Tab-separated table of C-alpha atoms and ligand atoms in Angstrom:
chain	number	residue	atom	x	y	z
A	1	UNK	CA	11.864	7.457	-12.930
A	2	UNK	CA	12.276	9.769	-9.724
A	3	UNK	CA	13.147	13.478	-10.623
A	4	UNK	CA	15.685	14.799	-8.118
A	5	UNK	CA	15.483	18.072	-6.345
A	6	UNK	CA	18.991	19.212	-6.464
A	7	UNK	CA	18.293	22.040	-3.971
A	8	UNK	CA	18.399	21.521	-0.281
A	9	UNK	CA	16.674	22.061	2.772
A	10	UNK	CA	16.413	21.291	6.131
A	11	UNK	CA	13.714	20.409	8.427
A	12	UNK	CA	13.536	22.458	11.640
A	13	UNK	CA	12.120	23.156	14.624
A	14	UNK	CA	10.923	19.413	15.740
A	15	UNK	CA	10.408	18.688	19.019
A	16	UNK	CA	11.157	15.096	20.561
A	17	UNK	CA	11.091	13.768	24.264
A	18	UNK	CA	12.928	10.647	25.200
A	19	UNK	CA	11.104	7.668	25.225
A	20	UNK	CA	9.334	5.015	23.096
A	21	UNK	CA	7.337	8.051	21.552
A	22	UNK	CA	8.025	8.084	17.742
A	23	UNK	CA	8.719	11.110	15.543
A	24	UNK	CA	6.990	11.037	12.149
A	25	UNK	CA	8.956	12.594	9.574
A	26	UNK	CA	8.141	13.110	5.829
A	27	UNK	CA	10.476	14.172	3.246
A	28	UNK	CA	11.150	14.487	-0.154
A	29	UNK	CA	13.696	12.497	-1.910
A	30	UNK	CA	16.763	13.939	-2.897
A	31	UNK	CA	16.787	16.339	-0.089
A	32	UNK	CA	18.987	16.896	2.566
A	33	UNK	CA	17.458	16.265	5.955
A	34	UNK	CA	18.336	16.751	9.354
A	35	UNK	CA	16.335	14.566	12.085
A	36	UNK	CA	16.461	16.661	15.018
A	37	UNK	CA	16.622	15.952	18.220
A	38	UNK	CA	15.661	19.138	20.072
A	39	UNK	CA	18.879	19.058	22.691
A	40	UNK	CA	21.119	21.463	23.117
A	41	UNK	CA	24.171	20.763	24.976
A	42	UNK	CA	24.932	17.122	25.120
A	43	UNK	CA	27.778	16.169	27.675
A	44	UNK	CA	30.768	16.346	25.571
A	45	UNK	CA	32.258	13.449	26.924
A	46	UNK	CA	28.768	11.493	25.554
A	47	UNK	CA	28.506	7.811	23.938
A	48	UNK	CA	26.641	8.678	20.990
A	49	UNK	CA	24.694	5.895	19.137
A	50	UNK	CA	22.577	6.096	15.747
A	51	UNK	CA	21.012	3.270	14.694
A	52	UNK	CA	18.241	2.143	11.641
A	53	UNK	CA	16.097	-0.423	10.067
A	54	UNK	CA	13.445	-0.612	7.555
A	55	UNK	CA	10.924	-2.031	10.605
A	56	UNK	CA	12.959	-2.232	13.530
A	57	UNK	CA	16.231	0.172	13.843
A	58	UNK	CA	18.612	-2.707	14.590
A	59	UNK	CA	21.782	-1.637	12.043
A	60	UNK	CA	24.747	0.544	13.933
A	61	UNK	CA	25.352	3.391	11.387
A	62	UNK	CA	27.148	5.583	13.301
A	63	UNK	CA	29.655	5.316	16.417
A	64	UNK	CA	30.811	8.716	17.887
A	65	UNK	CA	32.989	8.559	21.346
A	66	UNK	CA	35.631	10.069	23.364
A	67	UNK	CA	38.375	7.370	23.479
A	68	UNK	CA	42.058	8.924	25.402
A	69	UNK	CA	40.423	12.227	24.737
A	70	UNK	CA	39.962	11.578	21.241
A	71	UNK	CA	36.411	11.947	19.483
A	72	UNK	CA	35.934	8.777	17.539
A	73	UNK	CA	33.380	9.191	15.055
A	74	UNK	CA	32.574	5.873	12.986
A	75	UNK	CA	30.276	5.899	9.933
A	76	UNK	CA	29.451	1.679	9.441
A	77	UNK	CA	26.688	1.904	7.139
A	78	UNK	CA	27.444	1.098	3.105
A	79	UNK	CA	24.070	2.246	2.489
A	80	UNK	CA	24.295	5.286	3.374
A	81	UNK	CA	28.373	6.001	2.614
A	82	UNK	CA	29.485	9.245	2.928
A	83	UNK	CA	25.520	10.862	3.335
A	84	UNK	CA	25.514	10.720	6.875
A	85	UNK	CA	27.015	13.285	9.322
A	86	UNK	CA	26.629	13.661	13.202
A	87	UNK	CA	26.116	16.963	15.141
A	88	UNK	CA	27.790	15.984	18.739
A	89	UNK	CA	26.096	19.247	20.435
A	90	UNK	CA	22.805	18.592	19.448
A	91	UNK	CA	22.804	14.516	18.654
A	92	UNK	CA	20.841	15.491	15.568
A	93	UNK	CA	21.601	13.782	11.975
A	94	UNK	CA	21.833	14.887	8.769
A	95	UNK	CA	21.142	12.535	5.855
A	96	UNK	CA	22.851	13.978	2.601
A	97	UNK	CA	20.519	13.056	-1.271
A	98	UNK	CA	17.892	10.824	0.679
A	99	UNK	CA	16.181	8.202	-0.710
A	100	UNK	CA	13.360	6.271	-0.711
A	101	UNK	CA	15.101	3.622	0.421
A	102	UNK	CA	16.003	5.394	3.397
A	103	UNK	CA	12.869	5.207	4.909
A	104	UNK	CA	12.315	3.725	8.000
A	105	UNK	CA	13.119	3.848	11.785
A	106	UNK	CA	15.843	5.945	13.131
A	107	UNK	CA	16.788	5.194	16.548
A	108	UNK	CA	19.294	7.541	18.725
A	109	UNK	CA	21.133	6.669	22.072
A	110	UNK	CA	23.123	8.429	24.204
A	111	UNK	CA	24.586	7.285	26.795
A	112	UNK	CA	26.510	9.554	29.429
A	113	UNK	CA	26.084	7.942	33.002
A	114	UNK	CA	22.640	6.977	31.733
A	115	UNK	CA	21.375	5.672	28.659
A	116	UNK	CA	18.517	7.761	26.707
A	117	UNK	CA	16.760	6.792	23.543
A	118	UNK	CA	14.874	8.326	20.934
A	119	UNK	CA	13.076	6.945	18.216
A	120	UNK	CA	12.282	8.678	15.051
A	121	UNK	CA	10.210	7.066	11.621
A	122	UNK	CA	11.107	8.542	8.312
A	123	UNK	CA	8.898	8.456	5.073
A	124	UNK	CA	10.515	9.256	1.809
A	125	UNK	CA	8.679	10.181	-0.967
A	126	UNK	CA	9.209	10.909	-5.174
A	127	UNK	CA	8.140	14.396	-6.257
A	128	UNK	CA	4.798	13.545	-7.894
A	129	UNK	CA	4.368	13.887	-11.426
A	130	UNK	CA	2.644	17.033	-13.307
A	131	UNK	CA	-1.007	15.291	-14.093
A	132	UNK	CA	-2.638	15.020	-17.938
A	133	UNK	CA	-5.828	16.353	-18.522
A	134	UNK	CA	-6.987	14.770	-21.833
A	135	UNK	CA	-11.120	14.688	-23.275
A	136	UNK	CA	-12.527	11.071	-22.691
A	137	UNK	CA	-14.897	11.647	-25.048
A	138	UNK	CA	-12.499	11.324	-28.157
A	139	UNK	CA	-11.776	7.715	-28.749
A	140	UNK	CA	-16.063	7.531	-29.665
A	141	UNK	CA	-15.728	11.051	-31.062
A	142	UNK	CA	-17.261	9.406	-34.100
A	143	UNK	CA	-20.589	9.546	-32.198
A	144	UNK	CA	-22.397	12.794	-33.498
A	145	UNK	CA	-22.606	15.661	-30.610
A	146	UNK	CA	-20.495	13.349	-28.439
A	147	UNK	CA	-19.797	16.047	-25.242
A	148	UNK	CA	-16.262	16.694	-23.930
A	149	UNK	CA	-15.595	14.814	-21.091
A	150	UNK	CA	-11.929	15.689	-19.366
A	151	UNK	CA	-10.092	12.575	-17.926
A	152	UNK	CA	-7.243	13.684	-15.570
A	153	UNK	CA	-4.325	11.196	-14.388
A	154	UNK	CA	-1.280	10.817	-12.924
A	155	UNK	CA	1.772	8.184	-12.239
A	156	UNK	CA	0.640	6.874	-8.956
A	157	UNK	CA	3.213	6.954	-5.762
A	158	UNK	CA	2.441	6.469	-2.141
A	159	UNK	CA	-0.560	8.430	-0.172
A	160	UNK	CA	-1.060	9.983	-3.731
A	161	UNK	CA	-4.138	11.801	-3.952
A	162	UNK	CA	-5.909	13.274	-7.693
A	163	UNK	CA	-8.546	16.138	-7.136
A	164	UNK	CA	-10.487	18.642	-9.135
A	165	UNK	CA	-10.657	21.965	-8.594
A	166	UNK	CA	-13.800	24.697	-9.715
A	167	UNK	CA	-12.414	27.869	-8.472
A	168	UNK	CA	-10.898	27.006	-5.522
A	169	UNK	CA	-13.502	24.496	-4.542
A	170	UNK	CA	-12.137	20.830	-4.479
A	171	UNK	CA	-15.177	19.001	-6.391
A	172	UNK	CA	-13.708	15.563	-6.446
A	173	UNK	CA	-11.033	13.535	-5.160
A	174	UNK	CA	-9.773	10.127	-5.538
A	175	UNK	CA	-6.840	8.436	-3.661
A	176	UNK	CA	-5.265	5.023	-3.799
A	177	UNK	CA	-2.682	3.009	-1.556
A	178	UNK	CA	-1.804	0.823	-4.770
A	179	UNK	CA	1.489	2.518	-6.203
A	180	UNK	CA	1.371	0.595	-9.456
A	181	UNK	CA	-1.727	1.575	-11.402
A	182	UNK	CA	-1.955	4.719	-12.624
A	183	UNK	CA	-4.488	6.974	-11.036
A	184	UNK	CA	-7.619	8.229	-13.191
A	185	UNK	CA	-10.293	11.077	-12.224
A	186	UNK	CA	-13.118	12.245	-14.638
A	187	UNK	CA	-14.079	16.398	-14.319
A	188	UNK	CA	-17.844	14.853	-13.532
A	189	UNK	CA	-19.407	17.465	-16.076
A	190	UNK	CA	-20.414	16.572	-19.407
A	191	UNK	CA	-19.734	20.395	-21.238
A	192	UNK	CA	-18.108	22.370	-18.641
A	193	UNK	CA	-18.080	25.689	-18.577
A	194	UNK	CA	-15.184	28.448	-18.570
A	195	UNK	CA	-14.904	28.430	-14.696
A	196	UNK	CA	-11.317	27.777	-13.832
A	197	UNK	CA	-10.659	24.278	-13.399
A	198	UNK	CA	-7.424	22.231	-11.954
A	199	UNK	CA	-6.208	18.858	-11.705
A	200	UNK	CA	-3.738	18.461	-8.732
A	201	UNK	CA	-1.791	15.694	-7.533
A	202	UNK	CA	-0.304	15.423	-4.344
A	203	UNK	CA	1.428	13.752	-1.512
A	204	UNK	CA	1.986	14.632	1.882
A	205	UNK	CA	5.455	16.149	0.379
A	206	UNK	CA	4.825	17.653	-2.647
A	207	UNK	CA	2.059	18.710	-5.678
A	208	UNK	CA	1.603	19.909	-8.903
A	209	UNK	CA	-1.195	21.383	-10.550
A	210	UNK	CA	-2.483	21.134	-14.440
A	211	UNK	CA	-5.239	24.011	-15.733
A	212	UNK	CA	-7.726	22.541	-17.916
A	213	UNK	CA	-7.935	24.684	-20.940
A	214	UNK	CA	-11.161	24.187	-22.275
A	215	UNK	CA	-10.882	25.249	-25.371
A	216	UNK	CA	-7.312	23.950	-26.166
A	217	UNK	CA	-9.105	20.354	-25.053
A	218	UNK	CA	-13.148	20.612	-26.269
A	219	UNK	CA	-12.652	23.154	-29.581
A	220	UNK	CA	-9.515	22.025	-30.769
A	221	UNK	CA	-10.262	23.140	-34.387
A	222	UNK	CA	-8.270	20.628	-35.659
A	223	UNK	CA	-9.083	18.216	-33.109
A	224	UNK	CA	-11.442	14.884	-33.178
A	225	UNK	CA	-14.200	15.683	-30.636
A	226	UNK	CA	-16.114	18.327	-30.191
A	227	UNK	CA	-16.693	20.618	-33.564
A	228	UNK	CA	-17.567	17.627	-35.386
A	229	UNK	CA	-18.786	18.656	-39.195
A	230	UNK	CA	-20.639	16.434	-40.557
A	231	UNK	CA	-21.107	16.963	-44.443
A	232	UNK	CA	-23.796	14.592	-45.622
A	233	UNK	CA	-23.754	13.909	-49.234
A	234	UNK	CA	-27.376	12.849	-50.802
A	235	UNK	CA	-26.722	10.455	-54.104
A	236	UNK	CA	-29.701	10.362	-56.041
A	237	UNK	CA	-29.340	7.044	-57.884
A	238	UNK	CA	-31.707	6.643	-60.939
A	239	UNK	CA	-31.448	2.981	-61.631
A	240	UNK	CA	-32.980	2.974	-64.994
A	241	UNK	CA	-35.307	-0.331	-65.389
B	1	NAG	C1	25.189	21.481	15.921
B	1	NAG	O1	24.008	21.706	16.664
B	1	NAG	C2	24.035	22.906	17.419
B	1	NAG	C3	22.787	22.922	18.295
B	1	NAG	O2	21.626	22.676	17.557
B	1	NAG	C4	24.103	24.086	16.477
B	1	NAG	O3	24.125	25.300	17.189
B	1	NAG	C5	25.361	23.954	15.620
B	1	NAG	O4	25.372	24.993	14.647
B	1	NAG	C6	25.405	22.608	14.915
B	1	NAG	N1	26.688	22.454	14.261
B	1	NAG	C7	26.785	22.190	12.961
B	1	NAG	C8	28.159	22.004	12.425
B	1	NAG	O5	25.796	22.083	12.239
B	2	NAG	C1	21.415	10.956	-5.060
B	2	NAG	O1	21.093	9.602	-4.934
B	2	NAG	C2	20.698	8.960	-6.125
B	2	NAG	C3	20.340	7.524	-5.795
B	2	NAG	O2	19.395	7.481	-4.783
B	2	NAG	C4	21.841	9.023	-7.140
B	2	NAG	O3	21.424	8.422	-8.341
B	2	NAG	C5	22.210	10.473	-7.367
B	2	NAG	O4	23.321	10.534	-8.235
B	2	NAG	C6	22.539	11.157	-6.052
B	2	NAG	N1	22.730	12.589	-6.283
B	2	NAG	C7	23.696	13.291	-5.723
B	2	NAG	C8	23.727	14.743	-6.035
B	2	NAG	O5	24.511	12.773	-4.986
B	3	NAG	C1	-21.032	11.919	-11.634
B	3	NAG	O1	-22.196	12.707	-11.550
B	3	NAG	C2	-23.392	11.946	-11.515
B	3	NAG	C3	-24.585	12.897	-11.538
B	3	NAG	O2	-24.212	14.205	-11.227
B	3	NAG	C4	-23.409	11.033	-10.294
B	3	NAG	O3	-24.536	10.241	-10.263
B	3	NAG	C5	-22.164	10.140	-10.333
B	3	NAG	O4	-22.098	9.365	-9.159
B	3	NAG	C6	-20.907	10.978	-10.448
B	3	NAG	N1	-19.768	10.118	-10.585
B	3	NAG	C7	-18.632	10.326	-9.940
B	3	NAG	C8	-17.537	9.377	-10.231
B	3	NAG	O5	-18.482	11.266	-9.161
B	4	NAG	C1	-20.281	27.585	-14.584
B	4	NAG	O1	-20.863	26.511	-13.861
B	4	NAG	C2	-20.952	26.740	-12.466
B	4	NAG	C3	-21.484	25.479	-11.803
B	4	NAG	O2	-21.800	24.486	-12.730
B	4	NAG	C4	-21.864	27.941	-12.209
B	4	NAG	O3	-21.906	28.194	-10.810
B	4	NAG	C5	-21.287	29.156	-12.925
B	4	NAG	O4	-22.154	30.250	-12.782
B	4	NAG	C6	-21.098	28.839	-14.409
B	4	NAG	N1	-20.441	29.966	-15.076
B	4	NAG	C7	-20.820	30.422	-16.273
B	4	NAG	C8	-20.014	31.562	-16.811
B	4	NAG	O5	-21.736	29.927	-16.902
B	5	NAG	C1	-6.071	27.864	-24.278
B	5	NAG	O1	-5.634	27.261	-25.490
B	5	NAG	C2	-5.746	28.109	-26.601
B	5	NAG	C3	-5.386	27.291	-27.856
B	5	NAG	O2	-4.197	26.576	-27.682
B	5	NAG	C4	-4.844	29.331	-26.412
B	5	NAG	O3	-4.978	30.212	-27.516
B	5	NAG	C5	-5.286	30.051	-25.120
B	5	NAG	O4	-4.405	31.122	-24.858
B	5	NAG	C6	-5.260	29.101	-23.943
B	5	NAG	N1	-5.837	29.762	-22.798
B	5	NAG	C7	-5.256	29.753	-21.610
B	5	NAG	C8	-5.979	30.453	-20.513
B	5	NAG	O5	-4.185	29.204	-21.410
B	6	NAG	C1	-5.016	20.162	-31.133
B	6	NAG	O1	-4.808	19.657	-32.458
B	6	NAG	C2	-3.446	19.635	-32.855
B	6	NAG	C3	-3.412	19.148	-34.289
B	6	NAG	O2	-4.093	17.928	-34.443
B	6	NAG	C4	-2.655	18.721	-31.932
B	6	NAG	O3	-1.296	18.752	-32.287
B	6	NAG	C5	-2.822	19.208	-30.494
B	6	NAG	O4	-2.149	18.304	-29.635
B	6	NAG	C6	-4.288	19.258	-30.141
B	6	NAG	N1	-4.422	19.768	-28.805
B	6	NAG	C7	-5.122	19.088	-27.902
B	6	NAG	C8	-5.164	19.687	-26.544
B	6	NAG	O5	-5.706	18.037	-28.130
């Protein structure tokens, strides 16, 4: 389930050269995002070429060119329908709602009386999710004096990362390649105190941050783990002989 970001935004200010050198972009899905190209004033009369591929950009998704004066400009791509327009100054592109399934490699030619290319590799991400903090410690809560033991996790996506936070100080940090199992991060501190502590989850796109309240999670009156009350009941049983 991907939330989208219905507001927009757009990437500027990248620099590219022409060449084999790639441009590494990261974005967040359901933006709109313009890959750049850095030029000014292409030659009006310009052959202008977009092309892209998961691996290798080998699928024509856009055409533009002067034919009998005319600017031509052909959209192929289904994928991509109406999401795609072309800035003929500049060269740059502008991909409308995108999509993890839009990452990839963009490749751009333009050809005037010579032929320039330049290469471009997008990664998409999902928003990542807000993380839970619950107390570990509850499902043996039966266990007199058991302490409170916060457990933070969080859906996991790709280049996720989970940390903990005292103060401002990162205090532990796990991250995980594997997108399908969720990711899990014990606060390391058996009865923490009331410093300010934070689970956040990120990705090179986006983050979002949980407080732990402390007492909310360890003295939950009516809670299972830490104020534990045990009543002990002494039967005296006279068995009469
Ligand atoms: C096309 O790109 C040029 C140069 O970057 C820019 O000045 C112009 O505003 C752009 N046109 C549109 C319609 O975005
Ligand atoms: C954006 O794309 C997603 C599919 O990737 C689609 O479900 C959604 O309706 C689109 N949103 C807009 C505003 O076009
Ligand atoms: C938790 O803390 C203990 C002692 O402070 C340490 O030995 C252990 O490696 C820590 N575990 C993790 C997962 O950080
Ligand atoms: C909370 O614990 C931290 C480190 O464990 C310590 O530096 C800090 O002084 C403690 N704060 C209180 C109010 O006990
Ligand atoms: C922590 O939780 C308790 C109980 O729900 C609430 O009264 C208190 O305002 C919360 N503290 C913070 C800092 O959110
Ligand atoms: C505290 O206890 C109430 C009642 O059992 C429960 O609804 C609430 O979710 C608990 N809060 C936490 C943080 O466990």
């Amino acid at each position: 389930v991907f939330r989208l970001i219905l507001s927009t935004y757009t990437v500027s200010g990248l620099l590219c050269s022409a060449g084999e050198e790639v441009v590494r972009l990261q974005e967040l899905e359901g933006n709109t995002v313009t890959i750049h190209t850095g030029l000014t004033g292409v030659q009006s009369d310009a052959h202008i070429l977009w092309f892209y591929g998961p691996e290798n950009a080998d699928i024509k998704i856009v055409n533009s060119q002067i034919i009998r004066g005319e600017i031509i400009t052909d959209y192929y791509s289904e994928r991509f329908r109406d999401r795609l327009q072309l800035n003929r100054t500049s060269g740059s592109l502008t991909i409308r709602n995108i999509s993890r399934e839009d990452s990839g490699v963009y490749k751009l030619h333009i050809i005037t009386g010579i032929s320039s290319v330049w290469s471009f590799s997008v990664d998409v991400y999902a928003p990542v999710l807000k993380p839970v903090i619950r107390n570990q410690a509850e499902k043996h809560s039966v266990t007199l004096r058991e302490s409170c033991s916060p457990l933070c996790s969080v859906e996991n996506g790709k280049d996720l990362s989970l940390s903990w936070y005292e103060e401002k100080e990162r205090i532990s940090s796990i991250s995980s390649s594997d997108s399908s199992e969720r990711l899990y991060l014990p606060l390391n501190k058996t009865n923490p105190n009331y410093s300010t502590y934070t689970c956040v989850a990120a990705n090179p796109v986006s983050s979002q941050t949980t407080k732990l309240n402390i007492t909310e999670l360890c003295y939950n009156s009516t809670g299972k783990c830490y104020h534990y009350h045990l009543d002990l009941v002494f039967y005296l049983i006279l068995i009469e002989l």
